[in-house]
Amino acid sequence: EKCVTMAIEQQEDKIKIGVLALQGSFREHCSMIRRCGGEAVEIRSASQLEGCQGMIIPGGESTTMANIARRWNLFDALREFEDEGERCVWGTCAGLIFLADRIEQGAKQGGQELLGGINVDVSRNFFGSQIDSFETTIPCDIPGCSENDVKCRAIFIRAPAIKKVGENVEVLAKYYLSEEKKKEMGVDIESVVVAVKQKNLLATSFHPELTSDLRWHELFMRMSKGCKPFQSKLAKVGEDRKPEEFQPLYTHPDLPVFKDQVIADV
């Protein structure tokens, strides 16, 4: 009985992070959260957000995720989770678009539903199409990390970029364009912002979950520690689709860690 009690207490002490599991690299994010000592929950219905202290919106296709979230009666709960300011939200790639206040370039015809919250202007698919995806090492300033940890591996997959940064937004990483990259993309700018933080919101245009670097997930865990667990005032049990409808038939094992030391800089 003592062992069972200790196991329950350890589980209760874990930081609970919800990962929006409609599309994209949600399994990889869940794996990283577990490696950081947290509890990861795949979110496919509003009721599954209950008790979460933070939420990750993964990469994927932002318009598709917004449409699915609206169809599954989830969008209002996502907005409520963020709007109260008592919990943390991190968006990667498509998730960055979700959290941006404005889309400067590449918005879908007829508009695109966003959560907003970060005072930035985003260029959708700034780095081109799927075949233009690339990996590189970029300078970064991750809060709470050693001054010696000034670089990180960044994987850009049909990625957006932040063209304008508003007030109260902290820039954590930039991508500096080479002359060759400028010619390839047809732009004449020195750099674009690719990671930002504003209060409880974090956004990256690249995919830390696809590397072996835990620092970005550790940052988000530190941000979420002490946040108030979510209790919806809008969604009641039974109003959304039953969570068991979306449960996998088996529990996926953690994915292997991607080793990126042999990849050359771009």
Coordinates of C-alpha atoms in Angstrom, one line a residue:
E1 CA 0.0 0.0 0.0
K2 CA 2.9 2.4 0.8
C3 CA 4.4 1.8 -2.6
V4 CA 1.1 2.5 -4.3
T5 CA 0.7 5.7 -2.3
M6 CA 4.2 6.9 -3.2
A7 CA 3.6 6.2 -6.9
I8 CA 0.3 8.2 -6.7
E9 CA 2.1 11.1 -5.0
Q10 CA 4.9 11.1 -7.5
Q11 CA 2.3 11.2 -10.3
E12 CA 0.5 14.1 -8.7
D13 CA 3.7 16.1 -8.3
K14 CA 4.4 15.9 -12.1
I15 CA 3.8 18.9 -14.2
K16 CA 0.9 18.1 -16.5
I17 CA 1.2 19.2 -20.1
G18 CA -1.5 18.8 -22.7
V19 CA -0.3 18.3 -26.3
L20 CA -2.9 19.1 -29.0
A21 CA -3.2 15.8 -30.9
L22 CA -5.2 16.6 -33.9
Q23 CA -2.3 16.5 -36.4
G24 CA 1.4 16.9 -36.6
S25 CA 4.3 15.9 -34.3
F26 CA 2.3 15.5 -31.0
R27 CA 3.9 12.1 -30.2
E28 CA 7.4 13.5 -30.4
H29 CA 6.4 16.4 -28.0
C30 CA 4.8 13.9 -25.6
S31 CA 8.1 11.9 -25.6
M32 CA 10.2 15.0 -24.8
I33 CA 7.8 16.0 -22.0
R34 CA 8.2 12.6 -20.4
R35 CA 12.0 12.7 -20.7
C36 CA 11.8 16.0 -18.8
G37 CA 9.9 14.3 -16.0
G38 CA 6.5 15.7 -16.8
E39 CA 3.1 14.0 -17.6
A40 CA 2.0 14.3 -21.2
V41 CA -1.6 14.1 -22.2
E42 CA -2.8 13.9 -25.8
I43 CA -5.6 16.4 -26.3
R44 CA -8.4 15.5 -28.7
S45 CA -11.4 16.8 -26.7
A46 CA -12.1 19.7 -24.3
S47 CA -12.5 17.5 -21.3
Q48 CA -8.9 16.2 -21.7
L49 CA -7.6 19.7 -21.0
E50 CA -8.8 19.4 -17.4
G51 CA -5.9 19.6 -14.9
C52 CA -3.3 20.6 -17.5
Q53 CA -0.9 23.4 -16.5
G54 CA 0.5 23.9 -19.9
M55 CA -0.4 23.1 -23.5
I56 CA 1.7 22.5 -26.6
I57 CA 0.3 23.2 -30.1
P58 CA 2.6 21.1 -32.4
G59 CA 3.6 21.5 -36.0
G60 CA 1.2 20.4 -38.8
E61 CA -1.1 22.5 -41.0
S62 CA -2.6 25.4 -39.1
T63 CA -5.8 25.8 -41.1
T64 CA -6.5 22.0 -40.9
M65 CA -5.9 22.0 -37.1
A66 CA -8.2 25.0 -36.7
N67 CA -11.0 23.4 -38.7
I68 CA -10.7 20.1 -36.8
A69 CA -10.7 21.9 -33.5
R70 CA -13.8 23.9 -34.4
R71 CA -15.6 20.7 -35.8
W72 CA -14.8 18.8 -32.6
N73 CA -16.1 21.6 -30.3
L74 CA -12.6 22.2 -29.0
F75 CA -11.7 25.7 -30.2
D76 CA -13.5 27.6 -27.4
A77 CA -11.8 25.5 -24.7
L78 CA -8.4 26.1 -26.3
R79 CA -9.1 29.9 -26.2
E80 CA -10.4 29.7 -22.6
F81 CA -7.2 27.8 -21.6
E82 CA -5.0 30.6 -23.0
D83 CA -7.1 33.7 -22.3
E84 CA -7.2 33.4 -18.5
G85 CA -3.4 33.9 -18.5
E86 CA -3.0 31.4 -15.6
R87 CA -1.4 28.7 -17.8
C88 CA 1.4 28.4 -20.4
V89 CA 1.0 27.7 -24.1
W90 CA 3.8 26.8 -26.6
G91 CA 3.3 26.7 -30.3
T92 CA 5.9 25.1 -32.7
C93 CA 5.8 25.9 -36.5
A94 CA 2.0 25.8 -37.2
G95 CA 1.5 26.4 -33.5
L96 CA 3.4 29.7 -33.8
I97 CA 0.9 30.8 -36.5
F98 CA -2.0 29.8 -34.1
L99 CA -0.5 32.0 -31.4
A100 CA 0.4 35.1 -33.5
D101 CA -1.8 38.1 -33.4
R102 CA -1.4 38.8 -37.1
I103 CA -0.5 37.0 -40.3
E104 CA 1.4 39.4 -42.6
Q105 CA 1.8 37.1 -45.6
G106 CA 0.3 33.8 -46.7
A107 CA -3.0 33.9 -44.9
K108 CA -5.7 31.7 -46.3
Q109 CA -8.3 33.3 -48.5
G110 CA -11.2 34.3 -46.4
G111 CA -9.1 34.5 -43.3
Q112 CA -7.8 32.0 -40.8
E113 CA -9.0 31.4 -37.2
L114 CA -6.2 32.1 -34.7
L115 CA -5.9 31.9 -30.9
G116 CA -3.6 34.9 -30.9
G117 CA -1.9 36.3 -27.8
I118 CA 1.7 37.0 -29.0
N119 CA 2.2 40.5 -30.4
V120 CA 3.9 39.5 -33.6
D121 CA 3.4 39.5 -37.4
V122 CA 4.0 36.1 -39.0
S123 CA 4.8 35.2 -42.6
R124 CA 3.2 31.9 -43.3
N125 CA 5.5 29.4 -45.1
F126 CA 8.2 32.1 -45.2
F127 CA 10.9 29.4 -45.9
G128 CA 9.1 27.9 -48.8
S129 CA 7.4 24.6 -49.5
Q130 CA 8.0 21.2 -48.1
I131 CA 10.9 20.5 -50.4
D132 CA 12.6 23.7 -49.1
S133 CA 12.8 22.2 -45.5
F134 CA 16.3 22.3 -44.0
E135 CA 18.3 21.8 -40.8
T136 CA 20.9 24.2 -39.3
T137 CA 22.5 25.6 -36.1
I138 CA 21.2 29.0 -35.0
P139 CA 22.2 31.3 -32.1
C140 CA 19.7 31.3 -29.3
D141 CA 19.1 32.8 -25.8
I142 CA 17.1 30.3 -23.8
P143 CA 16.1 31.7 -20.4
G144 CA 17.6 29.7 -17.5
C145 CA 20.3 28.1 -19.6
S146 CA 24.1 28.6 -19.2
E147 CA 25.7 31.5 -21.1
N148 CA 27.8 28.8 -22.9
D149 CA 24.6 27.2 -24.4
V150 CA 24.2 29.9 -27.1
K151 CA 23.4 27.6 -30.1
C152 CA 20.7 25.1 -30.8
R153 CA 19.9 22.7 -33.6
A154 CA 16.9 23.9 -35.6
I155 CA 14.8 21.9 -38.1
F156 CA 12.6 24.1 -40.4
I157 CA 9.8 22.2 -42.2
R158 CA 7.7 24.5 -44.5
A159 CA 8.2 26.9 -41.6
P160 CA 6.8 30.3 -40.8
A161 CA 8.9 33.3 -39.7
I162 CA 8.2 36.3 -37.5
K163 CA 8.6 39.5 -39.6
K164 CA 7.6 42.1 -36.9
V165 CA 7.9 41.9 -33.1
G166 CA 5.6 44.1 -31.0
E167 CA 5.9 45.4 -27.4
N168 CA 6.5 43.1 -24.5
V169 CA 7.8 40.3 -26.8
E170 CA 11.2 38.7 -25.9
V171 CA 13.2 37.5 -28.9
L172 CA 14.9 34.1 -28.1
A173 CA 16.3 33.1 -31.5
K174 CA 17.0 34.5 -35.0
Y175 CA 17.9 32.9 -38.3
Y176 CA 20.5 34.8 -40.2
L177 CA 20.2 34.5 -44.0
S178 CA 23.3 33.8 -46.1
E179 CA 23.7 35.6 -49.4
E180 CA 22.9 32.3 -51.1
K181 CA 19.7 31.9 -49.1
K182 CA 18.7 35.5 -49.9
K183 CA 19.0 34.8 -53.6
E184 CA 17.2 31.5 -53.3
M185 CA 14.3 33.1 -51.5
G186 CA 14.3 36.4 -53.3
V187 CA 14.5 38.5 -50.2
D188 CA 16.8 41.3 -49.0
I189 CA 16.8 41.0 -45.2
E190 CA 19.6 40.0 -42.8
S191 CA 17.6 37.9 -40.4
V192 CA 14.2 36.8 -39.2
V193 CA 12.9 36.0 -35.7
V194 CA 12.2 32.3 -35.2
A195 CA 11.6 32.0 -31.4
V196 CA 9.8 34.4 -29.0
K197 CA 8.3 34.5 -25.5
Q198 CA 5.6 36.8 -24.2
K199 CA 4.6 36.3 -20.6
N200 CA 3.2 32.7 -20.4
L201 CA 3.3 32.2 -24.2
L202 CA 6.2 30.6 -26.1
A203 CA 6.6 30.1 -29.9
T204 CA 9.2 28.6 -32.2
S205 CA 9.1 28.3 -36.0
F206 CA 11.3 25.3 -35.9
H207 CA 10.9 21.8 -34.3
P208 CA 12.9 21.1 -31.1
E209 CA 10.9 17.9 -30.6
L210 CA 12.7 16.4 -33.6
T211 CA 16.1 16.8 -32.1
S212 CA 17.9 15.4 -29.0
D213 CA 18.0 18.9 -27.4
L214 CA 15.7 19.1 -24.3
R215 CA 16.4 22.7 -23.4
W216 CA 13.3 24.2 -25.1
H217 CA 11.0 21.6 -23.4
E218 CA 12.8 22.1 -20.1
L219 CA 12.1 25.9 -20.5
F220 CA 8.4 25.2 -21.1
M221 CA 8.3 22.9 -18.0
R222 CA 9.8 25.7 -15.9
M223 CA 7.3 28.1 -17.3
S224 CA 4.4 25.8 -16.5
K225 CA 5.5 24.8 -13.0
G226 CA 3.2 26.4 -10.5
C227 CA 0.6 27.3 -13.1
K228 CA -3.0 26.8 -12.1
P229 CA -4.5 23.5 -13.4
F230 CA -7.2 24.1 -15.9
Q231 CA -10.8 23.8 -15.0
S232 CA -13.1 24.9 -17.8
K233 CA -16.0 27.2 -17.1
L234 CA -17.4 26.5 -20.6
A235 CA -17.0 22.8 -21.4
K236 CA -19.0 20.4 -19.3
V237 CA -18.6 16.7 -19.3
G238 CA -20.6 15.2 -22.1
E239 CA -20.7 18.3 -24.2
D240 CA -17.7 17.3 -26.3
R241 CA -17.0 14.0 -27.9
K242 CA -16.2 11.2 -25.4
P243 CA -12.4 10.9 -24.9
E244 CA -12.5 7.2 -25.3
E245 CA -13.5 7.6 -28.9
F246 CA -10.1 8.9 -29.6
Q247 CA -7.9 6.7 -27.4
P248 CA -5.3 4.6 -29.3
L249 CA -5.7 0.9 -29.2
Y250 CA -2.3 0.6 -27.4
T251 CA 0.2 3.0 -25.7
H252 CA 2.9 4.1 -28.1
P253 CA 6.5 3.6 -26.8
D254 CA 8.7 6.7 -26.7
L255 CA 10.3 7.4 -30.0
P256 CA 14.0 7.0 -30.5
V257 CA 16.1 10.1 -29.9
F258 CA 17.2 11.8 -33.1
K259 CA 21.0 12.2 -33.2
D260 CA 21.9 15.3 -35.2
Q261 CA 25.6 15.6 -34.6
V262 CA 26.5 14.4 -38.0
I263 CA 24.3 16.9 -39.9
A264 CA 26.2 19.7 -41.6
D265 CA 25.2 23.4 -41.1
V266 CA 23.1 25.0 -43.9

